[in-house]
XYZ file of C-alpha atoms in Angstrom:
616
model
C 9.779 -30.787 -10.231
C 12.691 -29.160 -8.646
C 10.111 -26.303 -7.879
C 7.286 -28.121 -6.506
C 9.500 -30.385 -4.207
C 11.052 -27.039 -2.916
C 7.818 -25.521 -1.586
C 5.837 -29.493 -1.309
C 6.426 -29.625 3.041
C 4.224 -25.925 2.737
C 1.625 -26.382 0.555
C 0.866 -30.066 2.684
C 0.550 -27.381 5.263
C -1.413 -25.283 3.940
C -4.205 -28.061 2.980
C -3.467 -29.894 6.579
C -4.044 -25.871 8.105
C -7.696 -25.829 5.363
C -8.998 -29.183 6.252
C -8.282 -28.351 9.523
C -10.448 -25.187 9.700
C -13.292 -26.812 7.876
C -13.463 -29.366 10.215
C -12.570 -32.818 7.506
C -11.840 -35.063 10.685
C -11.621 -37.663 8.811
C -9.973 -36.802 5.785
C -7.413 -35.038 7.671
C -6.265 -37.973 9.242
C -6.355 -40.055 6.039
C -3.888 -37.235 4.769
C -1.485 -37.036 7.605
C -1.401 -41.212 7.494
C -0.270 -40.722 4.157
C 1.790 -38.051 4.347
C 3.166 -40.248 7.021
C 3.727 -43.300 5.284
C 5.645 -41.319 2.317
C 7.631 -40.041 4.261
C 6.349 -36.095 3.236
C 7.239 -33.728 5.657
C 4.335 -30.743 6.949
C 5.295 -27.171 7.254
C 5.565 -26.315 11.235
C 4.559 -22.392 9.940
C 1.038 -23.347 9.077
C 0.819 -26.776 11.411
C -0.896 -25.269 14.552
C -3.885 -25.676 16.073
C -6.996 -23.210 15.071
C -9.284 -23.052 18.384
C -6.097 -21.937 20.589
C -7.697 -22.800 24.299
C -5.423 -19.442 25.659
C -7.372 -17.211 23.597
C -10.657 -18.611 25.281
C -9.262 -18.282 28.720
C -8.287 -14.634 27.852
C -11.421 -13.418 26.160
C -12.959 -15.309 29.660
C -11.239 -13.114 32.083
C -11.587 -10.056 29.548
C -14.926 -10.129 30.247
C -14.769 -11.108 33.470
C -13.024 -7.739 34.329
C -15.095 -6.122 32.602
C -18.244 -7.173 34.317
C -16.474 -6.547 37.551
C -15.215 -3.021 36.655
C -11.370 -3.952 37.519
C -9.853 -1.994 35.001
C -6.571 -2.699 35.900
C -6.655 -5.867 34.853
C -8.909 -5.439 32.291
C -6.560 -2.888 30.070
C -3.146 -5.405 31.155
C -5.264 -8.135 29.307
C -5.934 -5.579 26.616
C -2.794 -4.567 25.931
C -1.183 -8.357 26.523
C -3.342 -9.763 24.107
C -4.524 -7.211 21.083
C -1.704 -6.283 18.624
C -0.417 -2.986 19.056
C -1.045 -2.503 15.091
C -4.826 -3.207 15.734
C -4.993 -0.751 18.679
C -3.233 1.946 17.268
C -4.435 1.670 13.605
C -7.833 -0.236 13.296
C -10.769 2.722 13.931
C -13.242 0.262 14.962
C -10.740 -0.959 18.139
C -9.878 2.594 18.898
C -13.548 4.025 19.282
C -14.134 0.213 21.366
C -11.361 1.382 23.666
C -12.404 5.220 24.368
C -16.118 3.683 25.125
C -14.095 0.891 27.727
C -12.061 3.947 29.066
C -15.911 5.513 29.986
C -17.430 2.402 31.174
C -14.736 2.034 34.029
C -14.728 5.758 34.229
C -18.320 5.724 35.781
C -18.149 1.952 37.014
C -19.091 3.350 40.278
C -21.549 5.859 39.840
C -23.529 2.902 38.212
C -22.807 -0.017 40.113
C -22.757 1.626 44.136
C -25.483 0.936 46.309
C -25.037 4.292 48.017
C -22.157 7.067 47.764
C -19.179 6.000 45.948
C -15.886 5.739 47.956
C -14.352 9.264 46.595
C -11.324 8.452 46.786
C -11.585 5.444 44.559
C -13.773 7.362 42.303
C -11.301 10.465 41.809
C -8.767 7.111 40.873
C -11.026 6.450 37.921
C -11.378 10.048 36.827
C -7.632 10.673 37.271
C -6.859 7.429 35.202
C -9.082 8.689 32.268
C -8.191 12.112 32.107
C -4.476 10.658 31.523
C -6.280 8.505 28.525
C -7.681 11.757 27.414
C -4.597 13.866 27.375
C -2.346 11.053 25.700
C -3.884 7.915 23.249
C -7.106 9.307 23.454
C -6.185 12.832 22.130
C -6.625 10.866 18.174
C -10.220 11.041 18.650
C -10.517 14.663 20.141
C -11.563 16.204 16.242
C -14.164 13.685 16.233
C -17.768 14.675 16.440
C -18.996 11.150 18.301
C -16.880 11.692 20.717
C -16.420 15.184 21.434
C -18.504 15.831 24.611
C -16.818 12.977 26.300
C -14.013 15.319 26.682
C -15.915 17.538 29.323
C -16.505 14.317 31.516
C -13.579 14.561 33.886
C -15.152 18.126 34.257
C -18.051 18.209 35.351
C -19.111 18.122 39.178
C -21.857 15.484 38.572
C -22.212 13.425 35.307
C -25.173 11.395 36.462
C -27.899 14.746 35.708
C -25.708 16.302 33.039
C -27.887 15.981 29.929
C -24.522 15.193 27.607
C -24.264 12.119 29.109
C -27.655 11.058 29.724
C -27.156 8.173 27.508
C -24.054 7.049 29.509
C -26.374 6.218 32.471
C -29.081 4.147 30.835
C -29.524 0.152 31.672
C -28.664 -0.404 28.288
C -25.689 0.913 27.443
C -23.411 -1.432 29.406
C -24.737 -3.995 27.948
C -24.779 -3.290 24.655
C -20.888 -1.992 25.260
C -20.301 -5.567 26.230
C -21.562 -7.289 23.155
C -19.970 -4.807 20.991
C -16.891 -5.905 23.005
C -17.485 -9.677 22.090
C -18.169 -9.523 18.547
C -15.154 -7.447 18.465
C -13.483 -9.890 19.890
C -15.249 -12.562 18.120
C -14.214 -10.499 14.645
C -10.702 -10.305 15.488
C -9.743 -14.351 16.453
C -12.030 -15.263 13.811
C -9.852 -12.943 11.518
C -6.583 -14.075 13.126
C -7.573 -17.910 12.813
C -8.432 -17.651 8.398
C -6.603 -20.567 6.873
C -3.466 -18.755 4.548
C -5.126 -20.878 1.801
C -8.468 -19.137 1.447
C -6.730 -16.188 2.499
C -4.889 -17.155 -1.091
C -7.892 -17.834 -3.210
C -9.800 -14.451 -2.205
C -6.675 -11.983 -2.837
C -6.632 -13.889 -6.095
C -10.253 -13.912 -7.106
C -10.186 -10.011 -6.004
C -7.634 -9.189 -8.203
C -9.246 -10.922 -11.093
C -12.238 -9.102 -10.454
C -10.536 -5.810 -10.492
C -8.506 -6.381 -13.505
C -11.958 -7.693 -15.623
C -13.788 -4.627 -14.208
C -11.188 -2.293 -15.409
C -10.605 -3.963 -18.831
C -14.274 -3.782 -19.171
C -14.284 0.173 -18.498
C -11.646 0.832 -20.955
C -13.554 -1.032 -23.253
C -16.310 0.783 -23.271
C -14.049 4.253 -23.027
C -12.605 3.046 -26.474
C -16.092 2.461 -27.588
C -16.781 5.615 -27.340
C -13.863 7.782 -28.746
C -14.203 5.245 -31.433
C -17.704 6.777 -31.966
C -16.304 10.270 -31.626
C -14.036 9.666 -34.041
C -16.424 8.053 -37.016
C -18.891 11.121 -36.456
C -15.364 13.169 -36.864
C -14.625 11.843 -40.267
C -17.783 11.612 -41.379
C -18.128 15.375 -40.853
C -15.040 15.612 -42.705
C -15.576 13.964 -45.322
C -18.914 15.688 -45.839
C -17.089 19.401 -45.833
C -14.512 17.635 -48.134
C -16.586 17.017 -50.951
C -18.202 19.995 -50.300
C -15.310 21.939 -50.628
C -13.844 19.918 -53.673
C -17.096 20.585 -55.434
C -16.594 24.501 -54.545
C -13.347 24.248 -55.634
C -13.588 23.258 -58.881
C -16.582 25.579 -59.856
C -14.287 28.455 -58.685
C -11.556 26.783 -61.092
C -14.450 27.224 -63.643
C -14.768 30.754 -63.354
C -11.492 31.561 -63.394
C -11.051 29.703 -66.343
C -14.136 32.068 -67.747
C -12.520 35.146 -66.834
C -9.564 34.585 -69.136
C -12.004 34.424 -72.063
C -13.769 37.776 -71.179
C -16.164 36.412 -68.766
C -17.432 38.354 -65.743
C -17.871 36.916 -62.203
C -20.449 38.853 -60.529
C -20.893 39.593 -56.281
C -23.948 37.812 -56.068
C -22.394 34.521 -57.670
C -19.488 34.517 -55.019
C -21.608 35.113 -52.100
C -23.823 32.104 -53.281
C -19.830 30.320 -53.114
C -19.375 31.746 -49.754
C -23.082 30.474 -48.438
C -22.563 27.290 -49.062
C -19.144 27.264 -48.805
C -19.608 27.957 -44.725
C -23.242 27.046 -44.233
C -22.909 24.031 -42.587
C -20.821 25.639 -40.114
C -22.633 28.698 -39.488
C -25.791 26.250 -38.743
C -23.180 24.352 -35.981
C -22.710 28.066 -34.405
C -26.088 29.275 -34.406
C -26.936 25.396 -32.710
C -24.455 25.906 -29.676
C -25.807 29.824 -29.709
C -29.143 29.264 -28.668
C -28.933 26.434 -26.545
C -30.794 27.562 -24.028
C -31.360 24.084 -22.001
C -27.599 25.069 -20.091
C -28.534 28.825 -18.731
C -26.737 27.956 -15.530
C -23.567 26.606 -16.996
C -23.687 30.288 -18.534
C -23.083 31.806 -15.501
C -21.521 29.622 -13.566
C -18.667 29.365 -15.874
C -18.243 33.072 -17.043
C -15.939 35.747 -15.418
C -17.783 38.609 -13.666
C -18.028 41.686 -15.926
C -20.276 43.114 -18.388
C -20.913 39.772 -20.475
C -22.175 37.715 -17.497
C -24.519 40.443 -16.202
C -25.883 41.153 -19.480
C -27.007 37.649 -19.976
C -28.427 37.617 -16.373
C -30.456 40.775 -16.944
C -31.838 38.668 -20.532
C -33.206 35.927 -18.119
C -34.550 38.712 -15.898
C -35.987 41.330 -18.397
C -37.766 37.611 -20.028
C -38.541 36.465 -16.383
C -36.982 33.003 -17.278
C -37.736 31.823 -13.702
C -41.684 32.518 -14.703
C -41.582 34.245 -10.904
C -44.129 36.816 -12.305
C -46.004 34.478 -14.521
C -49.438 33.401 -12.392
C -49.195 30.520 -14.874
C -48.973 27.017 -13.046
C -46.284 25.297 -15.463
C -43.458 27.506 -15.222
C -39.848 26.527 -15.221
C -39.709 26.595 -10.542
C -41.935 23.218 -11.582
C -38.914 21.527 -12.364
C -38.056 21.455 -8.564
C -40.807 18.324 -8.518
C -39.563 16.630 -11.997
C -39.305 12.927 -11.407
C -35.712 13.137 -12.998
C -33.181 13.517 -10.582
C -31.401 15.352 -13.209
C -33.250 17.959 -14.303
C -34.201 18.378 -10.407
C -30.471 18.751 -10.108
C -29.889 21.636 -12.926
C -33.489 23.452 -12.174
C -31.718 23.968 -8.771
C -28.055 24.908 -10.368
C -29.773 27.497 -12.037
C -31.514 28.970 -8.979
C -28.320 28.646 -7.235
C -26.657 30.234 -9.662
C -29.328 33.410 -9.463
C -28.810 33.684 -5.642
C -25.280 34.122 -6.189
C -25.808 36.965 -8.197
C -26.643 40.305 -6.309
C -29.119 41.295 -9.195
C -30.717 37.753 -9.087
C -31.657 37.813 -5.483
C -33.379 41.169 -6.109
C -35.204 39.074 -8.544
C -36.152 35.802 -6.849
C -36.841 38.182 -3.721
C -39.645 39.809 -5.218
C -41.947 36.965 -4.359
C -42.191 34.552 -1.691
C -43.011 31.723 -4.748
C -39.506 30.736 -5.095
C -38.596 30.945 -1.299
C -41.777 28.104 -0.831
C -40.905 25.794 -3.307
C -37.307 25.341 -2.680
C -38.593 25.312 1.391
C -40.724 21.743 0.037
C -37.814 20.512 -2.402
C -35.188 20.561 0.475
C -37.466 18.443 3.131
C -38.815 16.356 -0.014
C -34.905 15.558 -0.543
C -34.367 12.461 1.361
C -30.741 12.102 0.402
C -27.530 14.325 0.513
C -27.560 14.888 -3.291
C -26.195 17.928 -5.705
C -29.772 18.688 -5.740
C -30.024 19.255 -1.907
C -26.396 21.154 -1.919
C -28.097 23.634 -4.400
C -31.535 24.076 -3.045
C -29.577 24.504 0.314
C -27.251 27.275 -1.341
C -29.423 29.309 -3.051
C -31.662 29.593 0.617
C -28.694 30.370 2.698
C -28.239 33.047 0.230
C -31.886 34.214 0.424
C -31.008 34.875 4.874
C -28.729 37.923 3.032
C -32.338 39.653 2.722
C -34.138 40.255 5.765
C -37.636 39.899 4.532
C -36.481 36.137 3.135
C -35.178 35.725 6.695
C -38.514 36.585 7.900
C -40.429 34.007 5.895
C -37.760 31.341 6.483
C -37.959 31.503 10.241
C -41.714 31.619 10.277
C -41.894 28.473 8.373
C -40.137 26.412 11.455
C -36.406 26.203 8.847
C -34.549 26.213 12.178
C -35.984 23.185 13.741
C -35.616 21.671 10.173
C -31.588 22.505 10.101
C -31.146 21.741 13.808
C -32.547 18.250 13.188
C -30.094 17.208 10.295
C -27.491 18.740 12.253
C -27.562 16.278 15.032
C -25.737 14.042 12.748
C -23.564 16.051 10.980
C -20.945 13.184 9.651
C -23.401 11.825 7.939
C -23.304 15.589 5.664
C -21.360 16.391 2.802
C -18.950 19.317 3.923
C -20.737 21.640 1.338
C -24.319 20.807 3.203
C -23.157 20.936 6.504
C -21.045 24.180 5.912
C -24.193 25.996 4.245
C -26.298 24.624 7.070
C -24.616 25.986 9.740
C -23.973 29.522 8.152
C -28.429 29.686 7.194
C -28.466 28.864 11.321
C -26.464 31.629 12.458
C -28.224 34.140 9.773
C -31.428 33.509 11.406
C -30.448 33.030 14.832
C -29.390 36.629 14.191
C -33.030 37.679 14.104
C -34.993 37.944 17.700
C -37.553 35.812 15.805
C -35.166 33.398 15.330
C -33.663 33.014 18.712
C -37.134 32.741 20.258
C -37.866 29.639 18.031
C -34.480 28.156 19.745
C -35.713 29.538 22.720
C -38.746 26.566 22.646
C -35.717 23.518 22.455
C -32.764 25.517 23.932
C -31.621 22.146 24.981
C -31.480 20.553 21.925
C -30.201 23.401 20.357
C -27.496 23.896 22.607
C -26.122 20.676 22.456
C -26.161 20.511 18.422
C -24.080 23.721 18.984
C -21.661 22.619 20.918
C -21.292 19.495 19.386
C -20.146 20.973 16.356
C -17.701 23.337 18.235
C -15.633 20.177 17.795
C -16.095 19.153 14.279
C -12.999 18.489 11.975
C -14.418 21.227 9.532
C -13.367 24.366 10.926
C -14.871 26.271 8.207
C -18.119 25.997 10.181
C -16.972 27.088 13.797
C -16.935 30.957 12.802
C -20.931 30.733 12.430
C -21.056 28.136 15.479
C -19.609 30.671 17.617
C -22.323 33.418 15.873
C -25.300 31.674 16.248
C -23.867 30.411 19.729
C -23.272 34.044 20.958
C -26.364 35.589 19.489
C -28.793 32.893 20.852
C -27.088 33.726 24.300
C -28.047 37.140 24.345
C -31.780 35.139 25.336
C -31.663 34.924 29.688
C -33.622 31.346 29.339
C -31.129 29.925 26.593
C -28.451 31.443 29.094
C -29.964 29.825 32.117
C -30.362 26.141 30.175
C -26.529 26.265 28.805
C -25.734 27.248 32.315
C -27.549 23.730 33.794
C -26.123 21.741 30.789
C -21.915 23.085 31.999
C -21.241 25.019 28.588
C -18.434 27.113 30.574
C -17.061 23.898 30.944
C -17.675 22.474 27.203
C -16.290 25.796 25.909
C -13.076 26.061 28.055
C -12.330 22.707 26.734
C -11.827 24.114 23.282
C -10.022 27.368 24.624
C -6.868 24.890 25.301
C -6.764 23.763 21.664
C -7.768 26.202 19.704
C -6.062 29.419 17.602
C -5.914 32.562 18.783
C -9.076 33.965 17.179
C -10.916 31.056 17.821
C -9.817 31.697 21.556
C -10.894 35.004 21.689
C -14.518 33.995 19.955
C -14.781 32.037 22.687
C -13.939 34.450 25.363
C -16.681 36.484 24.336
C -19.361 33.837 24.209
C -18.385 32.994 27.376
C -18.576 36.855 28.961
C -22.147 36.698 27.205
C -22.893 33.076 28.947
C -22.193 34.772 31.935
C -23.960 38.368 31.562
C -27.682 39.080 33.028
C -28.312 41.678 30.573
C -31.941 41.043 29.304
C -31.293 42.013 26.157
C -27.863 42.234 24.117
C -27.338 46.196 23.074
C -24.315 45.389 20.906
C -25.045 46.149 17.089
C -26.393 42.918 15.372
C -29.645 42.247 13.247
C -33.260 43.458 14.501
C -36.450 42.757 13.109
C -36.746 46.174 11.033
C -37.543 44.839 7.534
C -34.868 46.994 6.170
C -32.970 45.866 2.856
C -29.748 48.001 4.453
C -27.727 44.886 5.351
C -27.809 42.985 1.981
C -24.450 42.620 0.289
C -23.981 44.080 -3.110
C -20.864 41.345 -3.866
C -21.529 38.017 -6.047
C -20.915 35.132 -4.431
C -20.316 32.715 -7.162
C -18.548 29.123 -5.614
C -17.083 26.763 -7.413
C -19.422 24.603 -5.851
C -22.012 25.081 -8.424
C -19.953 23.208 -10.456
C -19.434 20.218 -8.620
C -20.062 17.729 -10.334
C -21.050 17.912 -13.831
C -23.185 15.377 -15.245
C -23.015 17.107 -18.670
C -19.940 18.460 -19.600
C -19.577 20.227 -23.300
C -17.993 18.390 -26.317
C -14.491 18.947 -27.658
C -14.653 22.207 -28.928
C -17.910 23.256 -28.067
C -18.392 26.578 -26.606
C -18.746 26.754 -23.188
C -19.350 29.670 -20.519
C -17.076 32.596 -20.690
C -15.594 31.485 -24.536
C -19.870 31.591 -25.650
C -20.766 34.129 -24.150
C -17.651 36.544 -25.824
C -17.218 34.595 -29.163
C -21.665 34.193 -29.730
C -22.582 37.785 -27.949
C -20.318 40.248 -28.184
C -21.461 42.194 -30.650
C -25.102 41.216 -30.541
C -25.986 41.715 -27.198
C -25.604 44.979 -25.443
C -25.853 45.135 -21.699
C -29.278 46.679 -21.145
C -28.482 46.155 -17.324
C -29.750 48.487 -14.732
C -27.077 50.843 -12.640
C -25.722 48.631 -10.062
C -26.720 49.323 -7.025
C -23.911 50.736 -4.436
C -24.358 48.498 -1.353
C -23.675 50.344 2.386
C -19.923 51.084 2.980
C -19.609 48.095 6.157
C -16.095 45.885 6.577
C -16.670 42.247 7.101
C -17.014 41.520 10.845
C -13.902 40.315 11.046
C -10.910 40.016 14.584
C -11.819 38.351 17.679
C -15.385 38.667 17.782
C -18.581 36.341 16.161
C -20.157 37.428 13.352
C -23.617 39.087 13.959
C -24.477 39.857 10.649
C -25.481 37.732 8.341
C -22.767 36.269 5.222
C -22.672 33.584 2.793
C -19.718 30.869 3.013
C -18.503 31.930 -0.408
C -18.802 35.544 0.538
C -16.963 35.264 4.015
C -13.964 33.406 2.447
C -13.562 35.974 0.448
C -13.667 38.945 2.512
C -17.030 40.416 1.174
C -18.843 42.198 3.795
C -22.350 41.513 4.092
């Protein structure tokens, strides 16, 4: 009772706050009247009106300043009424504030009848530039906002393709609608009754605990079944061992009386004793349902090469089989798991030099992979592995030619328009594949057909937060800028100004590469005379290193059971001494070195090989 009295005032205040929020007006009047009669005080901390007229006036004044373009009044009200934790910590508020600064920076350009006042315009641009260098710098690594950091340096933003959307009639009304929704959401959230908040938090906590307990129960049942199976197996082995032991004791007693024990009898006892273990071991050793796991989890060396050669010599993927029903057809399976593991296997083959030679003997594999790539509508593991295999195919010139002719460059440009929707693997291998195809003159000519789009996508990717893609973006830009028509398009869109923005923030190697790109942009040569991949269908550029990356085993759905052999242990335990290395002698690659240093990449690479320093 003492605890209730101690918190009674606050509890009554919570009830009053909720009744006011839910607009139970008559109930609220009765409640307040009865509290007064009984002399029950209400907590003042919860007794304020939820419909604050001051907040309504603030919203009206803020929207009026937005419409009139008065940025000083707008941002004064913004900073006074929007709490700092929201302005600095809420991503929605930060993005909205960025676009609001753009709105006021270009306000005169959009609303002046004639030529805008230069002094006023310069003041607005300077204000926006100061914002970019201070508070707005936090969004400099976000692809969505990256092009706008060049806005203060572009002489006429109204005709620049990167800022075309800002000057459409629908842009300002849409921004105002976002502002109104943000204000409504913020003040509604701040006016939520505490009683409702407590109920939601408690309910969610109970729900989370229930889910956790259910998950623990499922895991306990799974372990229980595993232990039960193990117990039954041990019990069977125990009874078998008892029977064999009894026979051996009887035999030992017989030898005392002079009876001989034949080797055949001892062999029969051993077979009965170890037959069960032999059957289990044999079942594991012939498990060909998971060949990809054997390749990806084994160590480089003779055993891996031996297994790979066994797969190739027996044409595991039916690359040379005329049959319509082949392993490759599993790429079209309705089961996502089947498609995923088939793609993993092909990617594992493509990661090894001998595997690429095997797959490259026919374009059948390439065509099926391209078809699967375009049909997978989600960025799932299956599509990642298909893309990884194609990227490694692009190390071989004949396959580069086929991919360019099939229009794969246009597909890559299309998905790279929204890089934030892609996984790191998909983004990195897509950009690396695009660069390899752009090193060929046929690929550059393809890019020239949509030069504006290609340049915009690549310039946006320059500032992406995933720095692993920078060498490939730089290499692609440097390569396509050898085409005069693309250089002309790049100059028209102010590419040099955009590039110079990155010189201020990049590391030394990035800066030097961008300087090479700017030099290429300003050159007047008809052809790039420096070493690059031409259109000769020679195989000398094929690297001879294996590029098995750790991502091949990402999100594995099938894991080895406890005690089950897999990968290197499986190969050395079950095949050592059984299989011999029937592989052909490895062809020595060209004595090239990785194209490092300050210049952009000019030879085909694959991300895993590039990171480990293998030349291409």
